Amino acid sequence: MRAPAKSKLIKVTPPRVLAGGFALIIIIGSFLLNLPAASADGQSMRYIDALFTATSATCVTGLIIVDTGVHFSLFGQIVLLLMVQLGGLGFMTMATWFTLALKRRVSLRDRLLLKESMNHANIDGIVRLIIRVFLYSITIEGIAALYFMLRWSQEMPLGKAAYFGLFHSVSIFNNAGFELFGGFRSLTPYVNDLGINLVSMMLIFFGGIGFVVISELIEFPKTRKLSLHSKVVLSTNGILVLAGAVLILIFEFTNAKTLGSMPWDTKLVASFFQSMTLRSAGVNTLDIAELRTATQFLMIVMMFIGAAPGSTGGGIRLTTFAILVGAFIAMLRGKEDVVLFRHRLPAKDIYKAVTFTLTAVVFLSFATMLLSTLQDQDFLKILFETTSAFGTVGLSMGLTADLTFAGKIVMICVMFIGRVGLVTLAFALQPNPKKELYRYPEGKIIIG
């Protein structure tokens, strides 16, 4: 029997494995959520709703069609929690941890997959990083869960408080945004609670800066140094959070439905919380639908930027935004090189940032136009929802619960692509690449 031509074989590449792995988790999760045991009333939910919820959990988005704390049984909530943890840390991270626990060797192929899933520069030290990621994540989630348990034990039985603490700690750290309080309220009842706000912001911060940066921060007392990547992520994140908080405070200061009636200290904390959650968290202490249009549009811009590479968040990423700003400043100053923290960036990184951003703009524009034809809703609300899905943020102005069948399909695709990544998905779908054997002559065109 004649063997098939090599060029026709489907090559198993890291992007294809990652995209396929996320899709498999979503499919398995959707069937589990569709079981009668997953619903509090013992009735199976519609499969499209189960698929939507499974996608939202695995892609750590947090957009919901049904009330998580009311509709799902304990079994259904645990399924959601497992999908959130798998989606946040990455299924390759979890698989590697189990491989190491069984004292098996991690193959070169697995290391390449881990490098791709973590957005790491190379495979050197990738297994050590995975071990740290798992231990750091469990430690951070555990500390926050303990605080939440102690705080909520004042309002509910200790067992329920412990479960609520664990669920919300995992959900917030992984930037999923699922909550169990009911009524689609998120954390709005705790807008005046400084402790819950600070602990939640701590979880959002660590979940959004990426595991490489977390590892370097924890090792900093010993090494006394940070990589260029960590410096860019931390500085960009700090600037965006501060700028967002100031603008939200200005825009909402006199809005009686949000910050207007609050004391000064609560206004400041609420402004910073809303700005921090835009990094991709999905929990909120103010009613998003009651915010002014200027604030909602600001949130769209911030959600589009998103979190850091290798984190539990989405968007075009903090580093991409930093490179674009650096290129913009360099062009205005007439400089040829883009320099960040006294390091010159290679041209390929700038091309990659521009390509990724333009691809994201085109994709998001298409998804928004498509959803506009399927939903009879205000355009800003549709743009807000699609951007929230793409950035895996999970904030909502109330559109998700009213989505049509076709609208749910569109949003499922947006959430999946937002989590897997446009570039990763493009590499996964493209045919086996061929090396160009020639280059065209250079040409010049007039710009501006």
Coordinates of C-alpha atoms in Angstrom, one line a residue:
M1 CA 0.0 0.0 0.0
R2 CA 1.3 3.4 -1.0
A3 CA 2.0 5.8 1.8
P4 CA 0.3 9.2 1.6
A5 CA 2.4 12.2 0.4
K6 CA 4.2 13.9 3.2
S7 CA 2.8 17.3 2.2
K8 CA -0.8 16.0 2.6
L9 CA -0.3 14.8 6.2
I10 CA -1.8 16.9 8.9
K11 CA 1.1 17.9 11.1
V12 CA 0.4 17.9 14.8
T13 CA 1.7 21.3 16.0
P14 CA 1.6 22.9 19.4
P15 CA -1.1 25.5 18.3
R16 CA -3.3 22.7 17.0
V17 CA -2.9 20.6 20.2
L18 CA -3.7 23.7 22.4
A19 CA -6.8 24.7 20.4
G20 CA -8.0 21.1 20.3
G21 CA -7.4 20.6 24.0
F22 CA -9.5 23.6 24.9
A23 CA -12.2 22.5 22.5
L24 CA -12.2 19.0 24.1
I25 CA -12.6 20.4 27.6
I26 CA -15.5 22.6 26.4
I27 CA -17.3 19.7 24.8
I28 CA -16.9 17.4 27.8
G29 CA -17.9 20.2 30.2
S30 CA -21.0 21.0 28.1
F31 CA -22.2 17.4 28.3
L32 CA -21.7 17.4 32.1
L33 CA -23.5 20.7 32.5
N34 CA -26.3 19.3 30.4
L35 CA -27.0 16.4 32.8
P36 CA -30.0 16.7 35.0
A37 CA -27.8 16.4 38.1
A38 CA -26.0 19.6 37.2
S39 CA -29.2 21.7 37.6
A40 CA -30.7 22.5 41.0
D41 CA -34.3 21.7 39.7
G42 CA -33.2 18.3 38.3
Q43 CA -34.1 19.4 34.7
S44 CA -31.6 19.4 31.9
M45 CA -30.7 22.8 30.6
R46 CA -30.8 23.4 26.8
Y47 CA -27.6 22.1 25.2
I48 CA -26.8 25.5 23.6
D49 CA -26.9 27.1 27.1
A50 CA -24.7 24.3 28.5
L51 CA -22.2 24.8 25.6
F52 CA -22.2 28.5 26.2
T53 CA -21.6 28.2 29.9
A54 CA -18.9 25.5 29.4
T55 CA -17.1 27.8 26.9
S56 CA -17.4 30.8 29.2
A57 CA -15.9 28.7 32.1
T58 CA -13.1 27.0 30.1
C59 CA -12.2 30.3 28.4
V60 CA -12.4 32.0 31.9
T61 CA -14.7 34.6 30.6
G62 CA -17.6 34.7 33.0
L63 CA -20.4 35.7 30.7
I64 CA -23.5 33.8 31.9
I65 CA -27.0 33.1 30.6
V66 CA -28.3 31.5 33.8
D67 CA -27.8 32.6 37.4
T68 CA -24.8 30.4 38.5
G69 CA -25.7 30.4 42.2
V70 CA -29.4 29.6 41.6
H71 CA -29.6 27.4 38.5
F72 CA -26.7 25.0 39.1
S73 CA -26.6 22.2 41.7
L74 CA -23.5 21.6 43.8
F75 CA -22.4 19.1 41.1
G76 CA -22.8 21.7 38.4
Q77 CA -21.0 24.3 40.3
I78 CA -18.0 21.9 40.9
V79 CA -17.9 21.1 37.2
L80 CA -17.8 24.9 36.5
L81 CA -15.0 25.3 39.1
L82 CA -12.9 22.5 37.6
M83 CA -13.3 24.0 34.1
V84 CA -12.3 27.4 35.4
Q85 CA -9.1 26.0 37.0
L86 CA -8.3 24.0 33.9
G87 CA -8.9 26.9 31.6
G88 CA -7.0 29.4 33.8
L89 CA -3.9 27.4 34.5
G90 CA -4.1 25.6 31.2
F91 CA -4.7 21.9 30.6
M92 CA -1.0 21.4 29.6
T93 CA 0.0 22.8 33.0
M94 CA -2.3 20.5 34.8
A95 CA -1.3 17.5 32.7
T96 CA 2.4 18.2 33.3
W97 CA 1.8 18.4 37.1
F98 CA 0.2 15.0 37.1
T99 CA 3.0 13.6 34.9
L100 CA 5.6 14.9 37.4
A101 CA 3.5 13.6 40.4
L102 CA 3.6 10.1 38.8
K103 CA 7.4 10.5 38.4
R104 CA 7.3 10.2 34.7
R105 CA 9.6 12.1 32.3
V106 CA 8.3 15.2 30.5
S107 CA 9.1 14.7 26.8
L108 CA 10.5 17.3 24.4
R109 CA 7.2 17.5 22.6
D110 CA 5.4 18.2 25.9
R111 CA 8.0 21.0 26.7
L112 CA 7.3 22.6 23.3
L113 CA 3.6 22.5 24.1
L114 CA 4.2 24.0 27.5
K115 CA 6.3 26.8 25.9
E116 CA 3.4 27.6 23.5
S117 CA 0.7 27.5 26.2
M118 CA 2.7 29.7 28.6
N119 CA 3.8 32.1 25.8
H120 CA 7.4 31.5 27.0
A121 CA 10.4 32.5 25.0
N122 CA 12.1 29.0 25.0
I123 CA 11.9 25.6 26.7
D124 CA 14.8 26.2 29.1
G125 CA 13.4 25.9 32.6
I126 CA 9.9 25.4 31.4
V127 CA 9.2 22.5 33.7
R128 CA 10.5 24.3 36.8
L129 CA 8.3 27.2 35.8
I130 CA 5.2 24.9 35.6
I131 CA 6.0 23.5 39.1
R132 CA 6.2 27.1 40.4
V133 CA 3.0 28.1 38.6
F134 CA 1.0 25.4 40.2
L135 CA 2.4 25.9 43.7
Y136 CA 2.1 29.7 43.5
S137 CA -1.5 29.5 42.2
I138 CA -2.6 27.1 44.8
T139 CA -1.0 29.2 47.6
I140 CA -2.5 32.5 46.4
E141 CA -5.9 30.9 45.9
G142 CA -5.7 29.2 49.3
I143 CA -4.8 32.4 51.2
A144 CA -7.6 34.3 49.6
A145 CA -10.1 31.4 50.2
L146 CA -9.2 31.4 53.9
Y147 CA -9.9 35.2 54.2
F148 CA -13.2 34.9 52.3
M149 CA -14.2 32.0 54.5
L150 CA -13.5 34.0 57.7
R151 CA -15.3 37.0 56.3
W152 CA -18.4 35.2 55.0
S153 CA -18.7 33.0 58.1
Q154 CA -20.2 36.1 59.7
E155 CA -23.1 35.9 57.2
M156 CA -23.5 32.1 56.6
P157 CA -22.7 28.7 58.1
L158 CA -19.0 27.9 58.3
G159 CA -19.2 25.0 55.7
K160 CA -21.0 27.2 53.2
A161 CA -18.6 30.1 53.8
A162 CA -15.6 27.7 53.2
Y163 CA -17.2 26.6 49.9
F164 CA -18.0 30.1 48.9
G165 CA -14.5 31.2 49.7
L166 CA -12.9 28.5 47.6
F167 CA -15.2 29.0 44.7
H168 CA -14.8 32.8 44.5
S169 CA -11.0 32.6 45.1
V170 CA -10.5 30.3 42.2
S171 CA -12.9 32.2 40.0
I172 CA -11.4 35.6 40.6
F173 CA -7.7 34.5 40.5
N174 CA -8.4 32.8 37.1
N175 CA -10.2 35.9 35.9
A176 CA -13.4 33.9 35.3
G177 CA -15.9 36.1 37.1
F178 CA -18.4 33.4 38.1
E179 CA -20.1 34.1 41.5
L180 CA -22.7 32.3 43.7
F181 CA -24.6 35.2 45.3
G182 CA -27.5 35.1 42.9
G183 CA -29.4 37.8 41.1
F184 CA -26.5 38.6 38.6
R185 CA -25.2 41.0 41.3
S186 CA -21.5 39.9 41.2
L187 CA -19.8 41.7 44.2
T188 CA -22.0 44.8 44.2
P189 CA -23.3 44.0 47.8
Y190 CA -19.7 44.4 49.0
V191 CA -18.8 47.7 47.4
N192 CA -18.3 49.1 50.9
D193 CA -16.3 46.2 52.2
L194 CA -12.6 47.2 52.1
G195 CA -11.2 43.7 52.9
I196 CA -13.1 41.9 50.1
N197 CA -12.2 44.6 47.7
L198 CA -8.5 44.5 48.5
V199 CA -8.2 40.7 48.5
S200 CA -10.2 40.5 45.2
M201 CA -7.9 43.1 43.6
M202 CA -4.9 41.1 44.8
L203 CA -6.3 38.0 43.1
I204 CA -7.0 40.0 39.9
F205 CA -3.5 41.5 39.9
F206 CA -1.7 38.1 40.3
G207 CA -4.0 36.4 37.8
G208 CA -3.5 39.1 35.2
I209 CA 0.2 39.7 35.2
G210 CA 1.2 36.3 34.0
F211 CA 2.9 33.3 35.7
V212 CA 6.4 34.3 34.5
V213 CA 6.1 37.7 36.2
I214 CA 4.6 36.1 39.4
S215 CA 7.7 33.8 39.6
E216 CA 10.1 36.6 39.1
L217 CA 8.4 38.8 41.8
I218 CA 8.5 36.0 44.3
E219 CA 12.2 35.3 43.5
F220 CA 13.0 39.0 43.5
P221 CA 14.2 39.2 47.2
K222 CA 16.9 36.7 46.2
T223 CA 17.7 37.6 42.6
R224 CA 17.2 41.4 43.0
K225 CA 16.4 41.7 39.3
L226 CA 13.4 41.6 36.9
S227 CA 13.4 40.8 33.2
L228 CA 12.5 43.3 30.5
H229 CA 9.2 41.4 30.1
S230 CA 8.3 41.8 33.8
K231 CA 9.2 45.4 33.9
V232 CA 7.0 46.2 30.9
V233 CA 4.1 44.2 32.2
L234 CA 4.2 45.7 35.7
S235 CA 4.7 49.3 34.5
T236 CA 2.0 49.1 31.8
N237 CA -0.4 47.4 34.2
G238 CA 0.2 50.1 36.9
I239 CA -0.2 53.0 34.4
L240 CA -3.5 51.5 32.9
V241 CA -5.0 50.7 36.3
L242 CA -4.2 54.2 37.7
A243 CA -5.4 56.0 34.6
G244 CA -8.5 53.9 34.5
A245 CA -9.3 54.6 38.1
V246 CA -8.8 58.3 37.8
L247 CA -11.1 58.5 34.7
I248 CA -13.8 56.3 36.2
L249 CA -13.7 58.5 39.3
I250 CA -14.1 61.7 37.1
F251 CA -16.8 60.2 34.9
E252 CA -18.9 58.7 37.7
F253 CA -18.3 61.2 40.5
T254 CA -21.7 62.8 40.2
N255 CA -23.6 59.7 39.0
A256 CA -26.2 59.0 41.7
K257 CA -26.6 55.4 40.4
T258 CA -23.0 54.5 40.9
L259 CA -20.4 56.7 42.8
G260 CA -22.5 59.8 43.4
S261 CA -24.0 58.9 46.8
M262 CA -20.8 57.2 48.2
P263 CA -18.3 58.6 50.7
W264 CA -14.9 59.6 49.4
D265 CA -13.0 56.5 50.5
T266 CA -15.6 54.2 48.9
K267 CA -15.5 56.2 45.7
L268 CA -11.7 55.7 45.5
V269 CA -11.8 52.0 46.2
A270 CA -14.7 51.4 43.8
S271 CA -12.9 53.3 41.0
F272 CA -9.8 51.3 41.5
F273 CA -11.7 48.0 41.7
Q274 CA -13.5 48.7 38.4
S275 CA -10.3 49.7 36.7
M276 CA -8.5 46.6 38.0
T277 CA -11.2 44.2 36.9
L278 CA -10.9 45.5 33.3
R279 CA -7.6 43.6 33.2
S280 CA -9.9 40.5 32.5
A281 CA -11.4 39.6 35.9
G282 CA -15.2 39.9 35.3
V283 CA -16.3 40.7 38.8
N284 CA -17.7 44.2 39.6
T285 CA -18.8 46.2 42.5
L286 CA -20.8 48.8 40.5
D287 CA -23.7 48.1 38.2
I288 CA -22.2 48.2 34.7
A289 CA -25.5 49.0 33.0
E290 CA -25.9 52.1 35.2
L291 CA -22.5 53.6 34.3
R292 CA -22.3 56.6 32.0
T293 CA -21.6 56.1 28.3
A294 CA -18.1 57.6 28.6
T295 CA -17.2 55.1 31.3
Q296 CA -18.6 52.2 29.3
F297 CA -16.6 53.2 26.3
L298 CA -13.5 53.5 28.4
M299 CA -14.1 50.0 29.7
I300 CA -14.3 48.7 26.1
V301 CA -10.9 50.2 25.3
M302 CA -9.3 48.7 28.5
M303 CA -10.9 45.3 28.0
F304 CA -9.5 45.3 24.4
I305 CA -6.0 45.8 25.8
G306 CA -6.5 43.0 28.4
A307 CA -4.0 41.2 30.6
A308 CA -0.4 40.0 30.2
P309 CA 0.8 37.1 28.1
G310 CA 0.9 33.8 29.8
S311 CA -1.8 34.9 32.3
T312 CA -5.4 33.8 32.8
G313 CA -6.6 36.9 30.9
G314 CA -7.2 37.8 27.3
G315 CA -7.2 40.9 25.0
I316 CA -4.3 42.0 22.8
R317 CA -2.1 41.8 25.9
L318 CA -0.3 44.5 27.9
T319 CA 3.0 43.9 26.2
T320 CA 1.5 44.4 22.7
F321 CA 0.0 47.7 23.8
A322 CA 3.3 48.8 25.3
I323 CA 5.2 48.0 22.1
L324 CA 2.6 49.9 20.1
V325 CA 2.9 53.0 22.4
G326 CA 6.7 52.6 22.2
A327 CA 6.6 52.6 18.4
F328 CA 4.3 55.6 18.3
I329 CA 6.6 57.6 20.5
A330 CA 9.6 56.5 18.5
M331 CA 8.0 57.6 15.3
L332 CA 7.0 61.0 16.7
R333 CA 10.6 61.6 17.9
G334 CA 12.0 60.5 14.6
K335 CA 13.8 57.5 16.1
E336 CA 14.4 54.3 14.2
D337 CA 14.5 52.0 17.2
V338 CA 11.8 51.3 19.7
V339 CA 13.4 51.4 23.2
L340 CA 11.8 50.2 26.4
F341 CA 13.8 50.3 29.7
R342 CA 17.0 50.9 27.7
H343 CA 16.5 47.8 25.6
R344 CA 16.0 48.0 21.8
L345 CA 13.1 45.8 20.6
P346 CA 13.7 43.7 17.4
A347 CA 11.7 44.6 14.4
K348 CA 9.9 41.3 14.3
D349 CA 8.3 42.0 17.7
I350 CA 6.9 45.3 16.4
Y351 CA 5.6 43.6 13.3
K352 CA 4.0 40.9 15.5
A353 CA 2.4 43.5 17.8
V354 CA 1.0 45.5 14.8
T355 CA -0.3 42.3 13.1
F356 CA -1.9 41.0 16.2
T357 CA -3.6 44.3 17.0
L358 CA -4.9 44.7 13.4
T359 CA -6.2 41.1 13.3
A360 CA -8.0 41.7 16.7
V361 CA -9.6 44.9 15.4
V362 CA -10.8 43.3 12.2
F363 CA -12.1 40.2 14.0
L364 CA -13.8 42.2 16.7
S365 CA -15.4 44.6 14.2
F366 CA -16.7 41.6 12.2
A367 CA -18.1 39.9 15.3
T368 CA -19.8 43.1 16.4
M369 CA -21.3 43.7 13.0
L370 CA -22.5 40.1 12.8
L371 CA -24.0 40.3 16.3
S372 CA -25.7 43.6 15.5
T373 CA -27.6 41.9 12.7
L374 CA -28.7 39.1 15.1
Q375 CA -29.7 41.2 18.1
D376 CA -32.0 44.2 18.2
Q377 CA -30.0 46.1 20.8
D378 CA -28.0 49.3 21.3
F379 CA -24.7 49.3 19.4
L380 CA -22.6 50.2 22.4
K381 CA -24.1 47.4 24.4
I382 CA -23.2 44.9 21.6
L383 CA -19.7 46.3 21.2
F384 CA -19.3 46.1 25.0
E385 CA -20.4 42.5 25.1
T386 CA -18.3 41.3 22.2
T387 CA -15.2 43.1 23.5
S388 CA -15.8 41.5 27.0
A389 CA -16.0 38.1 25.3
F390 CA -12.9 38.6 23.2
G391 CA -10.9 39.9 26.2
T392 CA -12.3 37.1 28.4
V393 CA -13.4 39.7 30.9
G394 CA -17.0 38.7 31.5
L395 CA -18.4 42.1 32.4
S396 CA -21.9 42.6 30.9
M397 CA -24.4 45.3 30.3
G398 CA -27.2 42.8 30.3
L399 CA -27.1 41.5 26.7
T400 CA -25.9 38.0 27.3
A401 CA -29.1 36.8 29.0
D402 CA -31.1 38.0 26.0
L403 CA -29.0 36.4 23.2
T404 CA -30.7 34.5 20.4
F405 CA -29.5 31.0 19.4
A406 CA -27.4 32.5 16.6
G407 CA -26.1 35.2 18.9
K408 CA -24.9 32.6 21.4
I409 CA -23.0 30.7 18.6
V410 CA -21.3 34.0 17.7
M411 CA -20.3 34.7 21.3
I412 CA -19.1 31.1 21.8
C413 CA -16.7 31.6 18.9
V414 CA -15.6 35.0 20.2
M415 CA -14.9 33.6 23.7
F416 CA -13.0 30.6 22.3
I417 CA -10.8 32.7 20.0
G418 CA -10.2 35.3 22.7
R419 CA -8.8 32.6 25.1
V420 CA -6.9 30.5 22.6
G421 CA -5.6 33.5 20.8
L422 CA -6.0 34.7 17.2
V423 CA -2.4 34.0 16.3
T424 CA -2.4 30.5 17.9
L425 CA -5.7 29.7 16.1
A426 CA -4.4 31.0 12.8
F427 CA -1.3 28.8 13.1
A428 CA -3.5 25.8 14.1
L429 CA -5.7 26.2 11.0
Q430 CA -3.1 27.1 8.4
P431 CA -1.6 24.4 6.2
N432 CA 1.9 23.2 6.9
P433 CA 4.1 26.3 6.2
K434 CA 6.6 26.4 3.4
K435 CA 9.8 28.4 3.4
E436 CA 10.0 31.1 0.7
L437 CA 12.8 30.5 -1.7
Y438 CA 13.0 34.1 -3.0
R439 CA 12.4 37.7 -2.0
Y440 CA 10.8 40.5 -4.0
P441 CA 12.7 43.7 -4.7
E442 CA 12.2 46.5 -2.2
G443 CA 9.7 49.3 -3.1
K444 CA 8.6 52.6 -1.6
I445 CA 5.2 54.2 -1.2
I446 CA 4.1 57.5 0.2
I447 CA 2.7 57.4 3.8
G448 CA 0.7 60.2 5.5

